[in-house]
Structures are given as C-alpha cells and as structure tokens.
CSV table of C-alpha atoms in Angstrom, one decimal:
chain,number,residue,atom,x,y,z
A,1,UNK,CA,-7.3,10.3,-3.8
A,2,UNK,CA,-3.7,9.2,-4.5
A,3,UNK,CA,-2.4,11.5,-1.7
A,4,UNK,CA,-4.4,9.4,0.7
A,5,UNK,CA,-2.7,6.2,-0.3
A,6,UNK,CA,0.6,6.6,1.7
A,7,UNK,CA,-1.4,7.5,4.9
A,8,UNK,CA,-3.8,4.7,4.3
A,9,UNK,CA,-0.9,2.2,4.0
A,10,UNK,CA,0.6,3.6,7.2
A,11,UNK,CA,-2.7,3.2,9.1
A,12,UNK,CA,-3.3,-0.3,7.7
A,13,UNK,CA,0.3,-1.5,8.6
A,14,UNK,CA,0.0,0.0,12.0
A,15,UNK,CA,-3.3,-1.9,12.5
A,16,UNK,CA,-1.6,-5.1,11.4
A,17,UNK,CA,1.3,-4.5,13.7
A,18,UNK,CA,-1.1,-3.9,16.6
A,19,UNK,CA,-3.2,-7.0,15.9
A,20,UNK,CA,0.1,-8.9,15.5
A,21,UNK,CA,0.8,-8.4,19.2
A,22,UNK,CA,-2.4,-10.1,20.2
A,23,UNK,CA,-1.0,-13.6,19.9
A,24,UNK,CA,1.8,-12.9,22.3
A,25,UNK,CA,-0.4,-11.2,24.9
A,26,UNK,CA,-3.1,-13.9,24.6
A,27,UNK,CA,-0.7,-16.8,24.7
A,28,UNK,CA,0.8,-15.4,28.0
A,29,UNK,CA,-2.7,-15.3,29.5
A,30,UNK,CA,-3.6,-18.8,28.2
A,31,UNK,CA,-0.4,-20.2,29.8
A,32,UNK,CA,-1.5,-18.8,33.1
A,33,UNK,CA,-4.8,-20.6,33.1
A,34,UNK,CA,-7.2,-18.4,31.0
A,35,UNK,CA,-9.4,-20.0,28.4
A,36,UNK,CA,-9.5,-18.7,24.8
A,37,UNK,CA,-13.1,-17.7,25.4
A,38,UNK,CA,-12.3,-15.6,28.4
A,39,UNK,CA,-9.4,-13.9,26.7
A,40,UNK,CA,-11.6,-13.0,23.7
A,41,UNK,CA,-14.6,-11.9,25.7
A,42,UNK,CA,-12.6,-9.7,28.1
A,43,UNK,CA,-10.5,-8.3,25.2
A,44,UNK,CA,-13.5,-7.2,23.2
A,45,UNK,CA,-15.5,-5.9,26.2
A,46,UNK,CA,-12.5,-4.0,27.5
A,47,UNK,CA,-11.9,-2.3,24.2
A,48,UNK,CA,-15.5,-1.4,24.0
A,49,UNK,CA,-15.3,0.3,27.4
A,50,UNK,CA,-12.1,2.1,26.4
A,51,UNK,CA,-13.7,3.6,23.3
A,52,UNK,CA,-17.1,4.2,25.0
A,53,UNK,CA,-16.3,7.8,26.2
A,54,UNK,CA,-14.8,9.1,23.0
A,55,UNK,CA,-17.6,7.4,21.0
A,56,UNK,CA,-20.3,9.2,23.0
A,57,UNK,CA,-18.4,12.5,22.7
A,58,UNK,CA,-18.0,12.2,19.0
A,59,UNK,CA,-21.7,11.2,18.5
A,60,UNK,CA,-23.2,14.0,20.6
A,61,UNK,CA,-26.0,15.5,18.6
A,62,UNK,CA,-25.5,13.0,15.8
A,63,UNK,CA,-27.6,10.1,16.9
A,64,UNK,CA,-29.5,10.3,13.6
A,65,UNK,CA,-26.3,9.2,11.8
A,66,UNK,CA,-26.2,6.2,14.1
A,67,UNK,CA,-29.7,5.2,13.2
A,68,UNK,CA,-28.9,5.6,9.5
A,69,UNK,CA,-25.8,3.6,9.9
A,70,UNK,CA,-27.2,0.7,11.9
A,71,UNK,CA,-26.4,-1.9,9.2
A,72,UNK,CA,-22.8,-0.8,9.1
A,73,UNK,CA,-22.6,-1.1,12.9
A,74,UNK,CA,-24.2,-4.5,13.0
A,75,UNK,CA,-22.0,-5.7,10.1
A,76,UNK,CA,-18.9,-4.8,12.1
A,77,UNK,CA,-20.2,-5.9,15.5
A,78,UNK,CA,-22.0,-9.1,14.6
A,79,UNK,CA,-20.0,-10.5,11.7
A,80,UNK,CA,-16.5,-8.9,11.9
A,81,UNK,CA,-16.1,-9.1,15.7
A,82,UNK,CA,-18.5,-11.6,17.3
A,83,UNK,CA,-19.0,-14.2,14.6
A,84,UNK,CA,-15.4,-14.1,13.4
A,85,UNK,CA,-14.2,-14.7,16.9
A,86,UNK,CA,-16.7,-17.4,17.6
A,87,UNK,CA,-16.2,-19.2,14.3
A,88,UNK,CA,-12.4,-19.1,14.7
A,89,UNK,CA,-12.2,-20.5,18.2
A,90,UNK,CA,-14.8,-23.1,17.4
A,91,UNK,CA,-12.8,-24.1,14.4
A,92,UNK,CA,-9.6,-24.7,16.3
A,93,UNK,CA,-11.4,-27.4,18.3
A,94,UNK,CA,-11.4,-29.5,15.1
A,95,UNK,CA,-8.4,-28.3,13.0
A,96,UNK,CA,-4.9,-26.9,13.9
A,97,UNK,CA,-4.8,-23.1,14.6
A,98,UNK,CA,-2.4,-22.4,11.7
A,99,UNK,CA,-4.9,-23.9,9.2
A,100,UNK,CA,-7.8,-22.1,10.8
A,101,UNK,CA,-5.8,-18.9,10.5
A,102,UNK,CA,-5.0,-19.5,6.8
A,103,UNK,CA,-8.7,-20.2,6.0
A,104,UNK,CA,-9.8,-17.1,8.0
A,105,UNK,CA,-7.4,-15.0,5.9
A,106,UNK,CA,-9.3,-16.1,2.8
A,107,UNK,CA,-11.4,-13.0,3.6
A,108,UNK,CA,-9.6,-10.8,1.1
A,109,UNK,CA,-9.9,-13.4,-1.6
A,110,UNK,CA,-13.7,-13.7,-0.9
A,111,UNK,CA,-13.9,-9.9,-1.4
A,112,UNK,CA,-12.2,-10.2,-4.8
A,113,UNK,CA,-14.5,-12.9,-6.0
A,114,UNK,CA,-17.6,-11.3,-4.5
A,115,UNK,CA,-16.9,-8.1,-6.3
A,116,UNK,CA,-16.5,-10.1,-9.5
A,117,UNK,CA,-19.9,-11.8,-8.9
A,118,UNK,CA,-21.7,-8.6,-8.1
A,119,UNK,CA,-20.3,-6.4,-10.9
A,120,UNK,CA,-19.7,-9.2,-13.4
A,121,UNK,CA,-16.4,-7.5,-14.1
A,122,UNK,CA,-13.4,-9.8,-13.8
A,123,UNK,CA,-10.5,-8.6,-11.6
A,124,UNK,CA,-7.2,-7.8,-13.3
A,125,UNK,CA,-4.9,-10.8,-13.9
A,126,UNK,CA,-2.4,-9.1,-11.6
A,127,UNK,CA,-4.9,-8.9,-8.8
A,128,UNK,CA,-5.7,-12.6,-9.1
A,129,UNK,CA,-2.0,-13.5,-9.2
A,130,UNK,CA,-1.3,-11.3,-6.2
A,131,UNK,CA,-4.1,-13.1,-4.2
A,132,UNK,CA,-2.5,-16.5,-5.1
A,133,UNK,CA,1.0,-15.4,-4.2
A,134,UNK,CA,-0.1,-13.8,-0.9
A,135,UNK,CA,-2.0,-17.0,0.1
A,136,UNK,CA,1.1,-19.1,-0.6
A,137,UNK,CA,3.1,-16.7,1.6
A,138,UNK,CA,0.5,-16.9,4.4
A,139,UNK,CA,0.6,-20.7,4.2
A,140,UNK,CA,4.4,-20.7,4.5
A,141,UNK,CA,4.3,-18.3,7.5
A,142,UNK,CA,1.6,-20.3,9.2
A,143,UNK,CA,3.5,-23.6,8.9
A,144,UNK,CA,0.6,-25.7,7.8
A,145,UNK,CA,1.1,-29.3,8.7
A,146,UNK,CA,-0.3,-32.5,7.1
A,147,UNK,CA,-3.1,-33.2,9.5
A,148,UNK,CA,-6.4,-34.5,8.1
A,149,UNK,CA,-9.0,-31.9,7.5
A,150,UNK,CA,-12.2,-32.0,9.6
A,151,UNK,CA,-15.2,-30.8,7.5
A,152,UNK,CA,-16.8,-29.0,10.4
A,153,UNK,CA,-13.6,-27.3,11.4
A,154,UNK,CA,-13.1,-26.1,7.8
A,155,UNK,CA,-16.7,-24.8,7.6
A,156,UNK,CA,-16.3,-22.9,10.8
A,157,UNK,CA,-13.0,-21.4,9.7
A,158,UNK,CA,-14.7,-20.3,6.4
A,159,UNK,CA,-17.3,-18.5,8.6
A,160,UNK,CA,-14.3,-16.7,10.2
A,161,UNK,CA,-13.2,-15.8,6.7
A,162,UNK,CA,-16.6,-14.2,6.0
A,163,UNK,CA,-16.2,-12.3,9.2
A,164,UNK,CA,-12.7,-11.2,8.1
A,165,UNK,CA,-14.2,-9.9,4.8
A,166,UNK,CA,-17.0,-8.2,6.6
A,167,UNK,CA,-14.5,-6.3,8.7
A,168,UNK,CA,-12.8,-4.8,5.7
A,169,UNK,CA,-16.1,-4.0,4.0
A,170,UNK,CA,-17.3,-2.1,7.1
A,171,UNK,CA,-13.9,-0.5,7.6
A,172,UNK,CA,-13.6,0.8,4.1
A,173,UNK,CA,-17.0,2.6,3.7
A,174,UNK,CA,-15.5,6.0,2.7
A,175,UNK,CA,-18.8,7.8,2.8
A,176,UNK,CA,-19.7,6.6,6.3
A,177,UNK,CA,-21.4,9.2,8.6
A,178,UNK,CA,-19.6,7.7,11.6
A,179,UNK,CA,-16.1,8.7,12.7
A,180,UNK,CA,-13.7,5.7,12.8
A,181,UNK,CA,-13.5,5.8,16.6
A,182,UNK,CA,-17.3,5.9,16.9
A,183,UNK,CA,-17.8,3.0,14.4
A,184,UNK,CA,-15.2,0.9,16.1
A,185,UNK,CA,-16.7,1.7,19.5
A,186,UNK,CA,-20.2,0.8,18.5
A,187,UNK,CA,-19.1,-2.3,16.7
A,188,UNK,CA,-17.1,-3.5,19.7
A,189,UNK,CA,-20.1,-2.9,22.0
A,190,UNK,CA,-22.3,-5.1,19.8
A,191,UNK,CA,-19.5,-7.7,19.6
A,192,UNK,CA,-19.0,-7.6,23.4
A,193,UNK,CA,-22.7,-8.2,24.0
A,194,UNK,CA,-22.8,-11.3,21.7
A,195,UNK,CA,-19.5,-12.7,23.1
A,196,UNK,CA,-20.7,-12.1,26.7
A,197,UNK,CA,-23.9,-14.1,26.0
A,198,UNK,CA,-21.8,-16.8,24.3
A,199,UNK,CA,-19.5,-17.0,27.4
A,200,UNK,CA,-22.4,-16.9,29.9
A,201,UNK,CA,-24.2,-19.8,28.1
A,202,UNK,CA,-21.1,-21.9,27.7
A,203,UNK,CA,-20.7,-21.6,24.0
A,204,UNK,CA,-17.3,-20.1,24.7
A,205,UNK,CA,-15.7,-21.8,27.8
A,206,UNK,CA,-14.9,-19.0,30.2
A,207,UNK,CA,-12.2,-19.3,32.9
A,208,UNK,CA,-9.9,-16.6,34.2
A,209,UNK,CA,-7.3,-16.3,36.9
A,210,UNK,CA,-5.4,-13.4,38.6
A,211,UNK,CA,-2.2,-15.4,38.7
A,212,UNK,CA,0.9,-13.6,37.5
A,213,UNK,CA,1.7,-13.9,33.8
A,214,UNK,CA,5.1,-14.5,32.1
A,215,UNK,CA,5.6,-12.0,29.2
A,216,UNK,CA,8.8,-11.7,27.3
A,217,UNK,CA,10.6,-13.6,30.1
A,218,UNK,CA,9.3,-11.3,32.8
A,219,UNK,CA,6.6,-12.0,35.4
A,220,UNK,CA,4.0,-9.3,35.3
A,221,UNK,CA,0.4,-9.0,36.8
A,222,UNK,CA,-2.3,-10.4,34.6
A,223,UNK,CA,-4.0,-6.9,34.6
A,224,UNK,CA,-1.0,-5.4,32.8
A,225,UNK,CA,-1.1,-7.9,30.0
A,226,UNK,CA,-4.9,-7.5,29.7
A,227,UNK,CA,-4.4,-3.7,29.5
A,228,UNK,CA,-1.9,-4.1,26.7
A,229,UNK,CA,-4.1,-6.5,24.9
A,230,UNK,CA,-7.1,-4.2,25.1
A,231,UNK,CA,-5.4,-0.9,24.4
A,232,UNK,CA,-2.9,-1.8,21.7
A,233,UNK,CA,-4.0,-5.1,20.1
A,234,UNK,CA,-7.7,-4.4,20.1
A,235,UNK,CA,-9.0,-0.8,20.5
A,236,UNK,CA,-6.2,0.9,18.6
A,237,UNK,CA,-6.0,-1.9,16.1
A,238,UNK,CA,-9.6,-1.7,15.1
A,239,UNK,CA,-9.6,2.1,14.8
A,240,UNK,CA,-6.4,2.1,12.8
A,241,UNK,CA,-7.8,-0.6,10.5
A,242,UNK,CA,-10.9,1.6,9.8
A,243,UNK,CA,-8.7,4.6,9.1
A,244,UNK,CA,-6.6,2.6,6.7
A,245,UNK,CA,-9.6,0.9,5.0
A,246,UNK,CA,-11.3,4.2,4.3
A,247,UNK,CA,-8.3,5.4,2.4
A,248,UNK,CA,-7.3,2.2,0.6
A,249,UNK,CA,-10.6,0.5,-0.1
A,250,UNK,CA,-11.7,-2.9,1.0
A,251,UNK,CA,-9.6,-5.0,-1.4
A,252,UNK,CA,-6.2,-3.4,-1.0
A,253,UNK,CA,-6.6,-2.8,2.7
A,254,UNK,CA,-7.6,-6.4,3.3
A,255,UNK,CA,-4.5,-7.7,1.5
A,256,UNK,CA,-2.3,-5.3,3.5
A,257,UNK,CA,-3.9,-7.0,6.4
A,258,UNK,CA,-1.9,-10.1,5.4
A,259,UNK,CA,1.0,-8.5,7.1
A,260,UNK,CA,-0.5,-9.3,10.5
A,261,UNK,CA,1.1,-12.7,10.8
A,262,UNK,CA,4.3,-11.2,9.6
A,263,UNK,CA,4.2,-8.7,12.4
A,264,UNK,CA,3.3,-11.6,14.8
A,265,UNK,CA,6.6,-13.3,13.8
A,266,UNK,CA,8.5,-10.0,14.2
A,267,UNK,CA,7.2,-9.4,17.7
A,268,UNK,CA,7.9,-13.0,18.6
A,269,UNK,CA,11.5,-12.5,17.5
A,270,UNK,CA,11.9,-9.2,19.3
A,271,UNK,CA,10.1,-10.1,22.5
A,272,UNK,CA,10.7,-13.8,22.8
A,273,UNK,CA,13.9,-14.2,20.9
A,274,UNK,CA,12.3,-16.9,18.7
A,275,UNK,CA,13.7,-16.3,15.2
A,276,UNK,CA,11.6,-17.1,12.1
A,277,UNK,CA,12.5,-20.0,9.9
A,278,UNK,CA,13.8,-19.8,6.3
A,279,UNK,CA,10.3,-20.8,5.0
A,280,UNK,CA,8.7,-18.0,7.1
A,281,UNK,CA,11.1,-15.4,5.6
A,282,UNK,CA,10.1,-16.7,2.1
A,283,UNK,CA,6.5,-16.5,3.1
A,284,UNK,CA,6.9,-12.9,4.2
A,285,UNK,CA,8.5,-12.0,0.9
A,286,UNK,CA,5.6,-13.7,-0.9
A,287,UNK,CA,3.0,-11.8,1.0
A,288,UNK,CA,4.7,-8.5,0.2
A,289,UNK,CA,4.9,-9.5,-3.5
A,290,UNK,CA,1.2,-10.4,-3.4
A,291,UNK,CA,0.2,-7.1,-2.0
A,292,UNK,CA,2.3,-5.3,-4.6
A,293,UNK,CA,0.7,-7.4,-7.4
A,294,UNK,CA,-2.8,-6.6,-6.1
A,295,UNK,CA,-2.0,-2.9,-6.0
A,296,UNK,CA,-0.6,-3.0,-9.6
A,297,UNK,CA,-3.8,-4.8,-10.6
A,298,UNK,CA,-5.8,-1.9,-9.3
A,299,UNK,CA,-3.7,0.5,-11.2
A,300,UNK,CA,-4.0,-1.6,-14.4
A,301,UNK,CA,-7.8,-1.9,-14.0
A,302,UNK,CA,-9.2,0.9,-11.7
A,303,UNK,CA,-12.5,0.0,-10.1
A,304,UNK,CA,-15.6,1.6,-11.6
A,305,UNK,CA,-17.8,3.6,-9.4
A,306,UNK,CA,-20.3,0.8,-9.3
A,307,UNK,CA,-17.6,-1.7,-8.3
A,308,UNK,CA,-16.4,0.5,-5.5
A,309,UNK,CA,-19.9,1.1,-4.2
A,310,UNK,CA,-20.8,-2.6,-4.4
A,311,UNK,CA,-17.7,-3.7,-2.4
A,312,UNK,CA,-17.8,-0.8,0.1
A,313,UNK,CA,-21.5,-1.0,0.9
A,314,UNK,CA,-22.6,-3.0,4.0
A,315,UNK,CA,-25.5,-4.3,1.9
A,316,UNK,CA,-23.1,-6.0,-0.4
A,317,UNK,CA,-22.2,-8.6,2.1
A,318,UNK,CA,-25.7,-9.6,2.9
A,319,UNK,CA,-25.7,-12.1,0.1
A,320,UNK,CA,-22.5,-13.8,1.3
A,321,UNK,CA,-23.2,-17.1,3.1
A,322,UNK,CA,-22.9,-16.4,6.8
A,323,UNK,CA,-20.5,-18.2,9.2
C-alpha cells in the first residue's frame, strides 16, 4: 500500500496541474465573447467525446460491471461534474468568484467531518489542524475581499463543495470494477447530458463565437484553445485525479487537490507573466503545510477498514445534503 503513495501523489499533483490550466484557457474564451455556461458545457461534452472510444474499448464484454457500478457513475456525473459546475457558476452571480472557489474547496473538509459523523471516530488532531491551515492558505491565494455575503450565493457555493467532495469519493473507490478512464468517460457523458439540458433551457446562458482568442499574448483560433481545455484541463485532469484518488484515498487526495489554485498561479506567472503576490506565496506554503499535517494525521491514526469503506463508498455521500 505504501509503495502506491508516491505514484498516487504524482497522479494527484498532475491532475491539479491540469485543472489549474482551465482558468487561463477559459478566461481567454470568455474574453472573446463566450459565456461561462458555453465554456463549461463544451468543455465537458468535448472531454466526454474524447474519452468515449477508449471507454467503449475498455468496457467491451464488461457491461455487467457498468450496471453494478451505476451509483458510482451517477455520483461522478451528476454531483461531481454537473451539479458542481452548475452550483459554482450560479454562485458567482451573487458572490465574488474567489469566495465561491474558497467555499467550493471546503469539499475535503466536508469529507473529514462526514467520515467523523459516519464512523463516530474523531479525526486525528493533526488532520483537523491541517484542514484549518490549508483553508487559510487557500483564502490567501484566492485573495478574498470584504464584500458582503449573499446567502443564496453562499448556499450555491456549498452545493459546489458537496460536488467537490463527491468527486473525491467517486475517484477514490479502490475496489471499483471500472477502469479510471472508463469511469471518467461515463461520468463525463452523464455530466455533459445534464449541462446540455441546462444550456438548452437557459439555466446556463449559452453563447459562443469563433472569433480568434488571445492566449499568452498570442492570437490563436478558438478551436485550439478549446482543444487544450478539453484534452489537458478536463479529460486528462479527471482521469489523473481518479488514478491518484484510488492510491491515496478520498481524504488525502482531496487535500492534495488544494494545489490546483497554486498551479493556477504558477501557470499565470509562466504564461502571462503575472507574478504572485507575497500573500499568495504565504498561502501556497500554508497549503503545503496543511497537506503535510493531514498526511501526518493519517499516519498517527490510520483509518480503520470501516472508516475507509464508509468514505470510499458512493453510498456514503447519499446522506450529505445535496447542492
């Protein structure tokens, strides 16, 4: 099991690095006239199409496993993909995006407290301390302002947090019958269908253009940016996250996921030459310290088999209030 940890960290970090590019790609499309709903819908639908062929190939003769794993697929597709996206973009209509992101990334903390409630076994003190330190770091990186909170915006962002937690639960099911690529492919198909309906009915405003896009100071076709968004920041990111989650477990993998905004800042510095502030450097250090504390907490108090099963099972999230 311990030999899987380094590879798990590598996959989880690669997933965060891939997801971290999504902001740059999406921002370029938004600046050219795309709406957030269009970017999200096309992004998820495109990734579903990319993974469709390998998913069908991996599942040949194994459709019984798909039927037995239907809850796992729906958990990923409905909650982790569709509802998380819908809730987040609905929340930013009422509160600033940085605050919505901070609330969405409460997902790992929800996992810690949900495991506590289900197993009635308190997390190690180091785990709780790590959660707090990581959240402080995320707040510093996000640059939370002093705007008044809108209750509906906060509620919607909490729904995105539940979706975030659901992603790590679905991704970390070590005994899943579905290969990571197949699980990601099926989940993205479900998510694309829901987002497509939301866009068609106007829940997500949909507007797109084929105007050239400015990316890293260069003018490129919109299709190139979309391809990068779909291949790197969506399809690959989801698959890598599942590969990491299955090796690290939901709690640790989700806290490693806090590195996503850190990578976002790194890519912004590399591609756009916008350097992070001193506070963001401090926030990055706090996130790393928080992840280390969470890991030390797991070493200090290893999860029992019941705890692991409760957090890793898709059924475990059915009792969490939905977004």
